[in-house]
XYZ file of C-alpha atoms in Angstrom:
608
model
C 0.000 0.000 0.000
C 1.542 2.835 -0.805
C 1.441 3.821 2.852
C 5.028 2.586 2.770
C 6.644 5.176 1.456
C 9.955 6.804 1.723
C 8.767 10.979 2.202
C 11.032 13.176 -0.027
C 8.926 15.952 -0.799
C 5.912 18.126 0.223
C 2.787 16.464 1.444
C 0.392 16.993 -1.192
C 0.043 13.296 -2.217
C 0.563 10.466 0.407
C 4.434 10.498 1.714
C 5.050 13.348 -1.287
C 5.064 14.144 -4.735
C 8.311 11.855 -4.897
C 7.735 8.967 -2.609
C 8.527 5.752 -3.511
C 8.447 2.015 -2.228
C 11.134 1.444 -0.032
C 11.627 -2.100 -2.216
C 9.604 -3.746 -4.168
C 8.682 -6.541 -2.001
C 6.568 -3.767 0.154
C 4.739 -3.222 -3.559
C 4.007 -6.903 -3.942
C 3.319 -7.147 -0.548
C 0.432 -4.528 -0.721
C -0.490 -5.542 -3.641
C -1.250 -8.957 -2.400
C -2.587 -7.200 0.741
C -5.103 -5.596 -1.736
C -6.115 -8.365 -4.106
C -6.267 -11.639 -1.724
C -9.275 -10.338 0.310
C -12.899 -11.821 1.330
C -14.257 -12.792 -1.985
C -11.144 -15.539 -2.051
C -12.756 -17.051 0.922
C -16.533 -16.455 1.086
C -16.687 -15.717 -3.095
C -14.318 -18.591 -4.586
C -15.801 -21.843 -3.001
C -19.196 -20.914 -3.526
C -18.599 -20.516 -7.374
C -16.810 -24.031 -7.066
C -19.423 -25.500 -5.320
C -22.343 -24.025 -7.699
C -20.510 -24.843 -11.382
C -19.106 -28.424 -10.358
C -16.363 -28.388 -8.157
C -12.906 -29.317 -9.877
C -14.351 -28.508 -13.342
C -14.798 -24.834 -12.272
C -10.958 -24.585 -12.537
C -10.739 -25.121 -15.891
C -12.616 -21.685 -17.200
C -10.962 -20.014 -14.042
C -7.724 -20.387 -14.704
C -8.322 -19.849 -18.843
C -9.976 -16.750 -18.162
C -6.869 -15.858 -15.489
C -4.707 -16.100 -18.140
C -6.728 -14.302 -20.916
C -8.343 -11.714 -18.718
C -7.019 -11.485 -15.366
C -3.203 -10.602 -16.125
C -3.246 -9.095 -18.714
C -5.545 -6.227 -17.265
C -3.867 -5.817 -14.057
C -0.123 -5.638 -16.255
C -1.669 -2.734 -18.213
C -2.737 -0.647 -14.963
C 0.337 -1.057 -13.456
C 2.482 0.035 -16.218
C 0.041 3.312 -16.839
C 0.463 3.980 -12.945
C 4.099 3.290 -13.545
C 4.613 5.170 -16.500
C 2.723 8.360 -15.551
C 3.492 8.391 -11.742
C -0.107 9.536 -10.696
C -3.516 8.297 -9.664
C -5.999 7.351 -11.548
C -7.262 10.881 -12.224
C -4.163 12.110 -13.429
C -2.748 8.800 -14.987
C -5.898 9.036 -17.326
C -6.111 13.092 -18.228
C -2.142 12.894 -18.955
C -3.253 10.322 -21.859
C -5.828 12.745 -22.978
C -7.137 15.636 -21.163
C -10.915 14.120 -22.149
C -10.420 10.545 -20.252
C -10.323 12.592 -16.739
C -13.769 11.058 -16.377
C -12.573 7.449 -16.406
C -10.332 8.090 -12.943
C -13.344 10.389 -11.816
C -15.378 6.894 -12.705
C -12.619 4.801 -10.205
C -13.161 7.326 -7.651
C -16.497 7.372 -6.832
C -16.714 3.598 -7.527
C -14.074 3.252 -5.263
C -15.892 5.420 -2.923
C -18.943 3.166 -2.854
C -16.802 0.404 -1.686
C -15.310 2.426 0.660
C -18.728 2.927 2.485
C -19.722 -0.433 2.906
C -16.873 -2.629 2.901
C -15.456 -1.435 6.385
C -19.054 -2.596 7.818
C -17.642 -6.410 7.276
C -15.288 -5.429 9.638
C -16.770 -3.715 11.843
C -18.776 -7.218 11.676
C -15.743 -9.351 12.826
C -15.098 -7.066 15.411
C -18.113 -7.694 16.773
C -18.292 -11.575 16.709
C -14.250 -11.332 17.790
C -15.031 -9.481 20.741
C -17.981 -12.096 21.523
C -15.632 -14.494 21.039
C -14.099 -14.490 24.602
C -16.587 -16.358 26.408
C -16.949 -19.385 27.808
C -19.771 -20.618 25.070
C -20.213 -18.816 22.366
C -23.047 -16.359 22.088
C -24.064 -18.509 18.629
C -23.345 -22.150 20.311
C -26.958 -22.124 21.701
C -30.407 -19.999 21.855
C -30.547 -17.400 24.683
C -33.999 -17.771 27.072
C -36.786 -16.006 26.839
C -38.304 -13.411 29.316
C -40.180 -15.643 31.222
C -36.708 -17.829 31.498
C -39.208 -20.712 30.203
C -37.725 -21.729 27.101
C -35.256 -20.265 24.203
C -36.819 -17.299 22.362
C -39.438 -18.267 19.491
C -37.240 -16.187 16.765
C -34.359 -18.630 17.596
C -36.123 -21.974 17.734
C -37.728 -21.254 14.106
C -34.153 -20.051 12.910
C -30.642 -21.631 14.358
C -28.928 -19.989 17.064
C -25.967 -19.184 14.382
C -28.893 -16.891 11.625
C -30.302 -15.572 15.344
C -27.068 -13.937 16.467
C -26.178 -12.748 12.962
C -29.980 -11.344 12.300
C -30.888 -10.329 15.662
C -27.995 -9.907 17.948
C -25.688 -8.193 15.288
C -27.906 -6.652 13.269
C -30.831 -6.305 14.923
C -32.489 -6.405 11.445
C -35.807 -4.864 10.390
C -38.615 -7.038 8.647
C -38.291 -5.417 5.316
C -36.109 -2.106 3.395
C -39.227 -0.394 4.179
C -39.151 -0.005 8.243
C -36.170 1.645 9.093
C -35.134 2.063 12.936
C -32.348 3.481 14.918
C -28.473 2.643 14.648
C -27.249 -0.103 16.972
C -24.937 1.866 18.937
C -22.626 -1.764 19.635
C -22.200 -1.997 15.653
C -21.452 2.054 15.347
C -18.660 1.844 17.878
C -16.894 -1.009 15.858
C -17.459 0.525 12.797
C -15.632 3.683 14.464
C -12.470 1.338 15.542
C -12.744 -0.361 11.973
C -12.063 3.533 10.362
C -9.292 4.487 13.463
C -7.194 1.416 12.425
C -7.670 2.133 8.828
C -6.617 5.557 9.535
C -4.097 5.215 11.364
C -2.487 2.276 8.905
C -2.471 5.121 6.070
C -1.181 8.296 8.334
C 1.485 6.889 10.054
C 3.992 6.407 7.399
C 6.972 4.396 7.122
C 8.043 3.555 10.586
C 4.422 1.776 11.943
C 2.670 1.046 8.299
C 5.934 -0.463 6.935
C 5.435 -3.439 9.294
C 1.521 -3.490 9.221
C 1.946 -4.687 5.294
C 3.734 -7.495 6.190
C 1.289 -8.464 8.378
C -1.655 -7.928 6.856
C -0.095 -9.533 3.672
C 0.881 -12.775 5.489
C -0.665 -13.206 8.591
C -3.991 -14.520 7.061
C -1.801 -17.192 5.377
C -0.377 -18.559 8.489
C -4.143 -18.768 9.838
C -4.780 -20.530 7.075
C -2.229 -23.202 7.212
C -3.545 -23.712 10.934
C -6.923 -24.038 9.686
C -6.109 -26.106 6.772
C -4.418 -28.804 9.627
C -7.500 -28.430 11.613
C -9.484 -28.546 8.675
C -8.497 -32.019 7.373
C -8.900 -33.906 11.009
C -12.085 -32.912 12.084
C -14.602 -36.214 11.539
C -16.243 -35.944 7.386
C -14.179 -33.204 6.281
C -13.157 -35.717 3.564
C -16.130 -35.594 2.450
C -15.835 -31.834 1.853
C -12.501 -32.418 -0.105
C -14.010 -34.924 -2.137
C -16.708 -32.929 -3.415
C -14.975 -29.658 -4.753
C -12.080 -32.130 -6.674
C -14.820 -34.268 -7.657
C -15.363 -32.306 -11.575
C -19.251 -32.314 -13.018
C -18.039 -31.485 -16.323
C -21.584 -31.038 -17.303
C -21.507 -27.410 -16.085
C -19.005 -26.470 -18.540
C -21.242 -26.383 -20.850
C -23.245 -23.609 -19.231
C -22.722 -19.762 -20.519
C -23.210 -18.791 -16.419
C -19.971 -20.806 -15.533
C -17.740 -19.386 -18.138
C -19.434 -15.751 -17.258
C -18.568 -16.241 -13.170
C -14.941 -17.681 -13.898
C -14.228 -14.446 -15.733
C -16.499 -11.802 -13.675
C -14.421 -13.496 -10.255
C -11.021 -12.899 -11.696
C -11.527 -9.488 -12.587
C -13.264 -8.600 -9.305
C -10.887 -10.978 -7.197
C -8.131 -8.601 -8.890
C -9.444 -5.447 -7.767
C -9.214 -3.990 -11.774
C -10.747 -0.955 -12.840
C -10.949 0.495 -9.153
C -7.763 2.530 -9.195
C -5.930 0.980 -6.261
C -3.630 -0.612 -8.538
C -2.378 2.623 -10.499
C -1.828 4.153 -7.159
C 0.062 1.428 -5.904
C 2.112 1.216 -8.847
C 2.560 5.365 -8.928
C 4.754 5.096 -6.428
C 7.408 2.198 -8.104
C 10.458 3.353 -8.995
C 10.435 3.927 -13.008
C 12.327 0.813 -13.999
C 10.692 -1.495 -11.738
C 9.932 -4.737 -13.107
C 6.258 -4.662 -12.604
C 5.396 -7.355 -15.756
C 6.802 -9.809 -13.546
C 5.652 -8.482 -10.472
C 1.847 -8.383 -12.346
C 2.197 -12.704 -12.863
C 3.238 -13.063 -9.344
C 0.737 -11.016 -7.823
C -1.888 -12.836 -10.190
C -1.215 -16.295 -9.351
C -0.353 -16.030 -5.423
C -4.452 -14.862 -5.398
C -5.858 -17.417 -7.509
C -3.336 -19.607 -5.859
C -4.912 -18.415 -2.499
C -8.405 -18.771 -3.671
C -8.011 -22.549 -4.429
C -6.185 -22.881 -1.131
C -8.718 -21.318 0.496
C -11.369 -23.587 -1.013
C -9.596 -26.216 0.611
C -9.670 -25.312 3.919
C -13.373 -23.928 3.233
C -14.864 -27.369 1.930
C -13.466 -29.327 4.650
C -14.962 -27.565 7.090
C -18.359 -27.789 4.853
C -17.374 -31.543 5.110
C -17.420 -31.700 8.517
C -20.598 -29.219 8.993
C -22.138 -31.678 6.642
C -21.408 -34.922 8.082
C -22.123 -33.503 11.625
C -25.646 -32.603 9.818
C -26.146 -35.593 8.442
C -25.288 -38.009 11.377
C -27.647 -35.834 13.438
C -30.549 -36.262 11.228
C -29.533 -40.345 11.239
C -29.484 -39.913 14.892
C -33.251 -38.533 15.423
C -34.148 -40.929 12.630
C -33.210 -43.487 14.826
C -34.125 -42.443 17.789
C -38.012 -42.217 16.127
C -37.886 -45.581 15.228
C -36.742 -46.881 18.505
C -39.091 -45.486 20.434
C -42.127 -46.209 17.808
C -41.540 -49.870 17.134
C -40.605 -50.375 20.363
C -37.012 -51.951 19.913
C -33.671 -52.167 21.885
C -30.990 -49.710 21.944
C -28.809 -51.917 20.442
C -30.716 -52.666 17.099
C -30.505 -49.688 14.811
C -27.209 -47.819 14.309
C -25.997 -44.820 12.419
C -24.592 -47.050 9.716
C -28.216 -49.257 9.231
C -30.899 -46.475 10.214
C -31.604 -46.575 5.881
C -31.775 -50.751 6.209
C -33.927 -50.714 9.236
C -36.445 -48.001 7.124
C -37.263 -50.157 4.211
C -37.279 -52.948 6.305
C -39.837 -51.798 8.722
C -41.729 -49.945 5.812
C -41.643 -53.484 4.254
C -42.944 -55.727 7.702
C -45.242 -52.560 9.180
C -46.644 -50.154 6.625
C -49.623 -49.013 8.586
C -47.527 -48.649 11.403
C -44.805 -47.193 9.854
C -47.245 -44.562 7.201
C -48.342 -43.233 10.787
C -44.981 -41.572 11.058
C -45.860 -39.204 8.283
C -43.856 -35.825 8.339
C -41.603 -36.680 11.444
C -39.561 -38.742 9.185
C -36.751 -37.065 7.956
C -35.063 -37.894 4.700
C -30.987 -37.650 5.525
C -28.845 -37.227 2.609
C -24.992 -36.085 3.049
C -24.875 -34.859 -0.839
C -27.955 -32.792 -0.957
C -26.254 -30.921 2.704
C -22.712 -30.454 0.262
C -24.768 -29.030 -2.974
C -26.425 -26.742 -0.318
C -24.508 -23.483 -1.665
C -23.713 -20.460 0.477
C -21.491 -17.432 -0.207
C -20.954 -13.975 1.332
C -21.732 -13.013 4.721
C -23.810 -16.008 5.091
C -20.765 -18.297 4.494
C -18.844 -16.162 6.509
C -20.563 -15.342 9.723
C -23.572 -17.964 9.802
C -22.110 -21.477 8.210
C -18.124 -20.843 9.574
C -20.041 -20.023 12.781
C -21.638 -23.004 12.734
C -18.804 -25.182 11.982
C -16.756 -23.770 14.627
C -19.464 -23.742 17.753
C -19.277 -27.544 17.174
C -15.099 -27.571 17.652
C -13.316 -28.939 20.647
C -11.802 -25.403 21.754
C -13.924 -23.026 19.753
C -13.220 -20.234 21.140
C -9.732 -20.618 19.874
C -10.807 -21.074 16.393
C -13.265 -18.058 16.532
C -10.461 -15.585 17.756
C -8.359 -16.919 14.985
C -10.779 -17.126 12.238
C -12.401 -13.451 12.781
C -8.295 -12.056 13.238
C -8.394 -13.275 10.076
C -11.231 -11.955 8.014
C -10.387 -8.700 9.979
C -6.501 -8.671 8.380
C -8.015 -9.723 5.297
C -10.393 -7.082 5.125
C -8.088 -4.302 6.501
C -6.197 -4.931 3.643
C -8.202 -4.169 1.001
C -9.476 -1.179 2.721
C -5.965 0.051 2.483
C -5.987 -0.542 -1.545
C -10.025 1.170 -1.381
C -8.884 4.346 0.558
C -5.403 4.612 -1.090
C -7.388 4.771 -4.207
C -9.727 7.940 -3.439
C -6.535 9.741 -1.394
C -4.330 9.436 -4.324
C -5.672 10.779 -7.719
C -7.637 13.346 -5.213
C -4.482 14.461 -3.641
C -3.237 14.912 -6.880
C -5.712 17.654 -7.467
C -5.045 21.414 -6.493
C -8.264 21.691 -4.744
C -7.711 19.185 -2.211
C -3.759 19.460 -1.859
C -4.080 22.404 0.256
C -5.814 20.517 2.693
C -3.957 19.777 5.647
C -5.827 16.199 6.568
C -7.151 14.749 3.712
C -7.199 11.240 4.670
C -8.736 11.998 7.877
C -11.739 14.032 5.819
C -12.347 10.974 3.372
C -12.239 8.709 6.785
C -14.458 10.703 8.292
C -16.969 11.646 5.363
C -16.930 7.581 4.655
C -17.864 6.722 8.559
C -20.456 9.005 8.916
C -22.087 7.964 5.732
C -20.983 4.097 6.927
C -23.618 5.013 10.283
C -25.874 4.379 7.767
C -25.857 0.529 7.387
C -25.721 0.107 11.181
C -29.097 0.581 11.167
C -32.011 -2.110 11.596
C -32.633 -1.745 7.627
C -28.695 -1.136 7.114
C -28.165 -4.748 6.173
C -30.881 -4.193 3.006
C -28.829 -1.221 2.262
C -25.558 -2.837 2.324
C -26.724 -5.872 0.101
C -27.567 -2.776 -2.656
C -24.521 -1.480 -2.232
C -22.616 -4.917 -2.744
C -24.824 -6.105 -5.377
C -24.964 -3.017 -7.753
C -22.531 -0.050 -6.667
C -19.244 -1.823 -8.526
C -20.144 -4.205 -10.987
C -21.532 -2.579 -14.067
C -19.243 0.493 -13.486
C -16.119 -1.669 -13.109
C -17.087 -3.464 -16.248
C -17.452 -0.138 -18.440
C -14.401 1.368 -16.903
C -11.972 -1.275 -17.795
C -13.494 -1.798 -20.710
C -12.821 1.911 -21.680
C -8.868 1.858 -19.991
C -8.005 -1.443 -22.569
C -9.464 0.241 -25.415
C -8.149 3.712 -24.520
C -4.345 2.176 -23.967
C -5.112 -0.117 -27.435
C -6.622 1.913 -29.971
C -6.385 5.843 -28.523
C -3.187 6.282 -26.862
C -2.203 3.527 -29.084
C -0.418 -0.127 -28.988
C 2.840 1.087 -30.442
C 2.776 4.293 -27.826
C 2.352 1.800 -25.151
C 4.900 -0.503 -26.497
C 7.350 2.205 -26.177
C 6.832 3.212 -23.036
C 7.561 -0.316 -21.626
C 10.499 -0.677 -23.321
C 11.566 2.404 -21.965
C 10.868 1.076 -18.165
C 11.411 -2.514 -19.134
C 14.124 -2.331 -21.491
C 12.253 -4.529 -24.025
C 9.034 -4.444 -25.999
C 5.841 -6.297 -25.558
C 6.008 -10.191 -26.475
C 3.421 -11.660 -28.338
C 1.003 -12.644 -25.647
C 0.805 -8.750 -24.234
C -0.312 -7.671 -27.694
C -2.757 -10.385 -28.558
C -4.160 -10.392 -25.307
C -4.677 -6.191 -24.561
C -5.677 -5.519 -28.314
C -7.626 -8.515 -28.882
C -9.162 -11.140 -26.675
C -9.598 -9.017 -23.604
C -11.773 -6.533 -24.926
C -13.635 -9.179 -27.065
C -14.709 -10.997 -23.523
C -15.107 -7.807 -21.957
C -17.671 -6.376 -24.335
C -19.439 -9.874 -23.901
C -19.353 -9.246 -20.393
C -20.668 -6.157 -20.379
C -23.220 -7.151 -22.914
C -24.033 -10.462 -20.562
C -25.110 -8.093 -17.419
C -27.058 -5.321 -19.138
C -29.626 -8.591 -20.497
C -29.146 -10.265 -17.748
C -30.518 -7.175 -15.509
C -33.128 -6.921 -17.902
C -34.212 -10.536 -17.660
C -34.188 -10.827 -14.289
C -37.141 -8.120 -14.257
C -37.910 -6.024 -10.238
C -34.623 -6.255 -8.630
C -35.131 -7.889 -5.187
C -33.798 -8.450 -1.808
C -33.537 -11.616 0.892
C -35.794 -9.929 3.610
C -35.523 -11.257 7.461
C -38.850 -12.489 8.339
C -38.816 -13.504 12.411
C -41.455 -15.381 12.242
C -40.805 -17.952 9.598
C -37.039 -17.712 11.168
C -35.560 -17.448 7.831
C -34.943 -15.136 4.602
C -37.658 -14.561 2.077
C -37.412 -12.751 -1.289
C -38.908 -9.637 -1.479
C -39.213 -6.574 -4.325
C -37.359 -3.445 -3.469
C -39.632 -0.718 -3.281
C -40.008 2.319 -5.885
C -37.978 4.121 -4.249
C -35.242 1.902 -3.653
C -35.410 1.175 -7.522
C -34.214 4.029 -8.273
C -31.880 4.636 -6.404
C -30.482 1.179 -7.453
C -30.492 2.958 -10.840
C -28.470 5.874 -9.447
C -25.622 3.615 -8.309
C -25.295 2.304 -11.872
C -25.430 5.679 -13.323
C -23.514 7.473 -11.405
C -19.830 6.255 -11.817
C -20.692 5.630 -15.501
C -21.782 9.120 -16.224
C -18.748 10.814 -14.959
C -16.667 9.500 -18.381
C -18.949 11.128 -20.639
C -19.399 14.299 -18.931
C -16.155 14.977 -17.634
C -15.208 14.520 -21.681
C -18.075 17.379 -22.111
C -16.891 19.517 -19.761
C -12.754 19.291 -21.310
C -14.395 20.258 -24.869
C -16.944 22.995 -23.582
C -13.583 24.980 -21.738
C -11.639 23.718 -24.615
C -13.992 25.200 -27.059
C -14.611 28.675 -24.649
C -10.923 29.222 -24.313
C -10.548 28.798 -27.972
C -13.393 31.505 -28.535
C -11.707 33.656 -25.710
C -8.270 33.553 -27.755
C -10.349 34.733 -31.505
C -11.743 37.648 -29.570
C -8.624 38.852 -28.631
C -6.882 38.720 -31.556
C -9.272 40.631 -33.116
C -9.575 43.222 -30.563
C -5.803 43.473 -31.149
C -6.069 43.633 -34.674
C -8.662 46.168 -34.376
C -6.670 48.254 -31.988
């Protein structure tokens, strides 16, 4: 992050208008910090999970290769090259592109708003975490003290804690409430750290990059051990390696592959042309771009790893539970001994008694359950779901849980602290490169403090709705038209040979083959069928809606947004977009005005 910075000039960008890396490992480092964040770990296995385990690889690591690097080469060699955000980077090319940094900003901005909320998330759950059973282990009493609350027996205790005790969520968009005061204070401590990680400078954030960088690694490892000797989580392992290669045959795989490379990336949001702003000019970023690449995809698959064994053993201990009442019904209905049925003939003993006592047996009606370990695997999660209801659930169930909740929420905290490094760097830098905000004396602690008090905002009881719009329609479209413009701007405006040049000039040798194919061919081909892909798909998929809480069904129903919340969905998708064109307007309207200003003149001088 380019937090790490050696100062040698005045402070009107981050560390000065000459800082650099003090090596390049601190650039990698940050850049890994950025890129490997919560989509590798909630994002990744769901995907697998959805499009056929193993045989999701296949279209993720083609479109890695034909998407992924080559994108994130080309916006570190323009950060490189032009030594400026994303603002600047883009108006040096041509005075009318302004718009497309302007675009980064405010998507990055977005981001900024509601991505810090995860954290202030694992915050909360860490801090619950020191107890001697965890808040989510089991459902809290009523009032009367007569029996667990209603709201948790129709739920679990894991979707009560996350829905009631950490949200407090409302029943709908539409009834709004106050802000829980317990989720505003962590979302304060969430923007202190992030603050202070980006003001310090050299001396304390030169060390937090390391950690945040690696740290979420070593939990992994531990995890990974863990992982693999809890009871099923072979199971788990088995099921992501085990290919459907049916699913490759589906448009919607080869569409995810691609859309979770570029996002898992972080392209198109500006963090990377601020990180690499601040190389030295001859730094070898093309093979600083491959490494970065593959230790992320490298993480997500490692991640999935750890991720599906513990869905192996969350399975199995599902599955052996249901067996368990099973056979406990049939005990006690037929009357037999202890010893009869066991986990391993509870299916044998059905058909059997089905087969020697149907009346008897049809009498059971709906309180037999029908257990099935592969239907609990294909049951896919992702997001916060996977991340604070099923991990929760895995772990409660852990010899020593606590343990593994401290460790697991340390590390969806480091992982999400480092991308909101790469979010914030990406606002502070191109801004700082403009006049009107370099005389400021504290800009980071403005865009900190302008982003929490928006933040406030999805700490309340309809926050979570809020949030969900945010996440589902703030970034994607705008990401997708903004890259879309940078590879053709680079390719066919500022040109391929231009380009060319000015890597040989860092690099000391021109583009190879694969560069040029790739930048002025194939990746904008899939982009523009990206792009193309969402706009139907929105339309298709007719009144955007929501998973609404309902308490009294103890579980998520789909519900319309409202009007109102319509358009402001449309507002988020506009908004980013629109600043290309009319930042363009604005550079020809002054062009054009100065140009009339300078004819007037010369013929009042000619006149004179």
């Amino acid at each position: 992050m380019p937090t790490v910075l050696n100062t040698l000039g005045p402070p009107s960008r981050i560390g000065g208008p000459q800082a650099e890396w003090d090596n390049p490992m601190q650039f990698v480092l940050a850049c890994v910090s950025y890129a490997v964040g919560l989509g590798n770990v909630w994002r990744f296995p769901y995907l697998c999970q959805m499009h056929g385990g193993g045989g999701f690889l296949i279209p993720y690591m083609l479109m890695l290769v034909l998407l992924g690097v080559p994108l994130f080469y080309m916006e570190l060699a323009i950060g490189q090259k032009m030594r400026l955000g994303s603002i600047g980077a883009w108006r040096a090319i041509s005075p009318y592109l302004g718009g497309v940094g302007m675009a980064s900003v405010v998507t990055s901005m977005y981001l900024c708003l509601y991505y810090n909320v995860i954290n202030a998330w694992s915050f909360w759950y860490l801090f619950h975490s020191f107890q001697s059973i965890l808040p989510w282990a089991e459902c809290p009493a009523n009032s009367n003290l007569t029996g667990p609350v209603e709201e948790c027996e129709r739920a679990t205790p894991t979707q009560y804690f996350f829905y009631r005790e950490t949200l407090d969520i409302s029943g709908s968009i539409e009834e709004n409430g106050g802000i829980h005061m317990g989720q505003a204070l962590c979302l304060l401590l969430a923007w202190i750290i992030v603050y202070l990680f980006i003001v310090k400078g050299v001396k304390s954030t030169g060390k937090v990059v390391y950690f945040t960088a690696t740290f979420p690694y070593l939990v992994l490892i531990i995890y990974l051990i863990r992982g693999v000797t809890l009871h099923g989580a072979i199971n788990g392992v088995k099921y992501m390696f085990t290919p459907k290669m049916e699913q490759l045959a589906k448009p919607t795989t080869w569409i995810n592959a691609a859309t979770q490379i570029f996002f898992s990336l972080g392209l198109g949001f500006g963090s990377l042309i601020a990180f690499a702003s601040y190389n030295q000019y001859n730094n070898n970023f093309e093979k600083q771009a491959i490494v970065v690449s593959m230790v992320n995809s490298g993480t997500s698959i490692f991640a999935s790893i750890v991720t599906f064994s513990i869905y192996g053993f969350k399975a199995t201990f599902n599955y052996e539970s249901c067996l368990e009442r099973v056979r406990l019904l049939l005990l006690n209905t037929f009357d037999l001994a202890e010893d009869t049925i066991s986990l391993e003939n509870v299916n044998h003993w059905i058909a059997e008694l089905n087969r020697t006592h149907p009346e008897q047996f049809a009498s059971l009606g709906g309180r037999l359950e029908t257990c099935d370990l592969e239907a609990e695997l294909d049951t896919a999660v992702e997001g916060t779901g996977l991340a604070f209801i099923v991990y929760s659930e895995a772990i409660k169930n852990m010899p020593v849980s606590q343990l593994w909740s401290v460790l697991y929420f340390i590390m969806l905290l480091l992982l999400g602290m480092g991308s909101m490094l790469g979010n914030v760097i990406a606002v502070i830098t191109p801004l700082s490169d403009l006049k009107f905000i370099s005389v400021l004396s504290y800009p980071v602690g403005l865009v900190c403090l302008f982003c929490l008090l928006l933040g406030l905002g999805f700490t309340t009881r309809s926050g979570n709705y809020w949030f969900t719009m945010f996440n589902d329609y703030g970034a994607t479209f705008s990401l997708l038209f903004i890259v879309l413009i940078e590879v053709i701007t680079v390719c066919y405006i500022y040109g391929i040979k231009r380009f060319e040049k000015d890597v040989e000039d860092m690099l000391g040798h021109r583009l190879n083959w694969y560069w040029k194919i790739m930048l002025a061919g194939v990746s904008p081909i899939l982009l523009i069928a990206l792009f193309i892909f969402y706009i139907v798909n929105y339309i298709q998929g007719g009144t955007p809606t929501y998973q609404a809480w309902n308490k009294e069904l103890g579980k998520s129903v789909v519900t319309e947004y409202p009007p109102y919340a319509q358009a402001f969905i449309g507002l988020l998708l506009a908004s980013s977009v629109c600043c290309i064109p009319l930042t363009a307007l604005y550079t020809y309207c002054k062009k054009r005005n100065l140009a009339s200003g300078k004819r007037e003149r010369t013929v009042s001088t000619v006149s004179l």
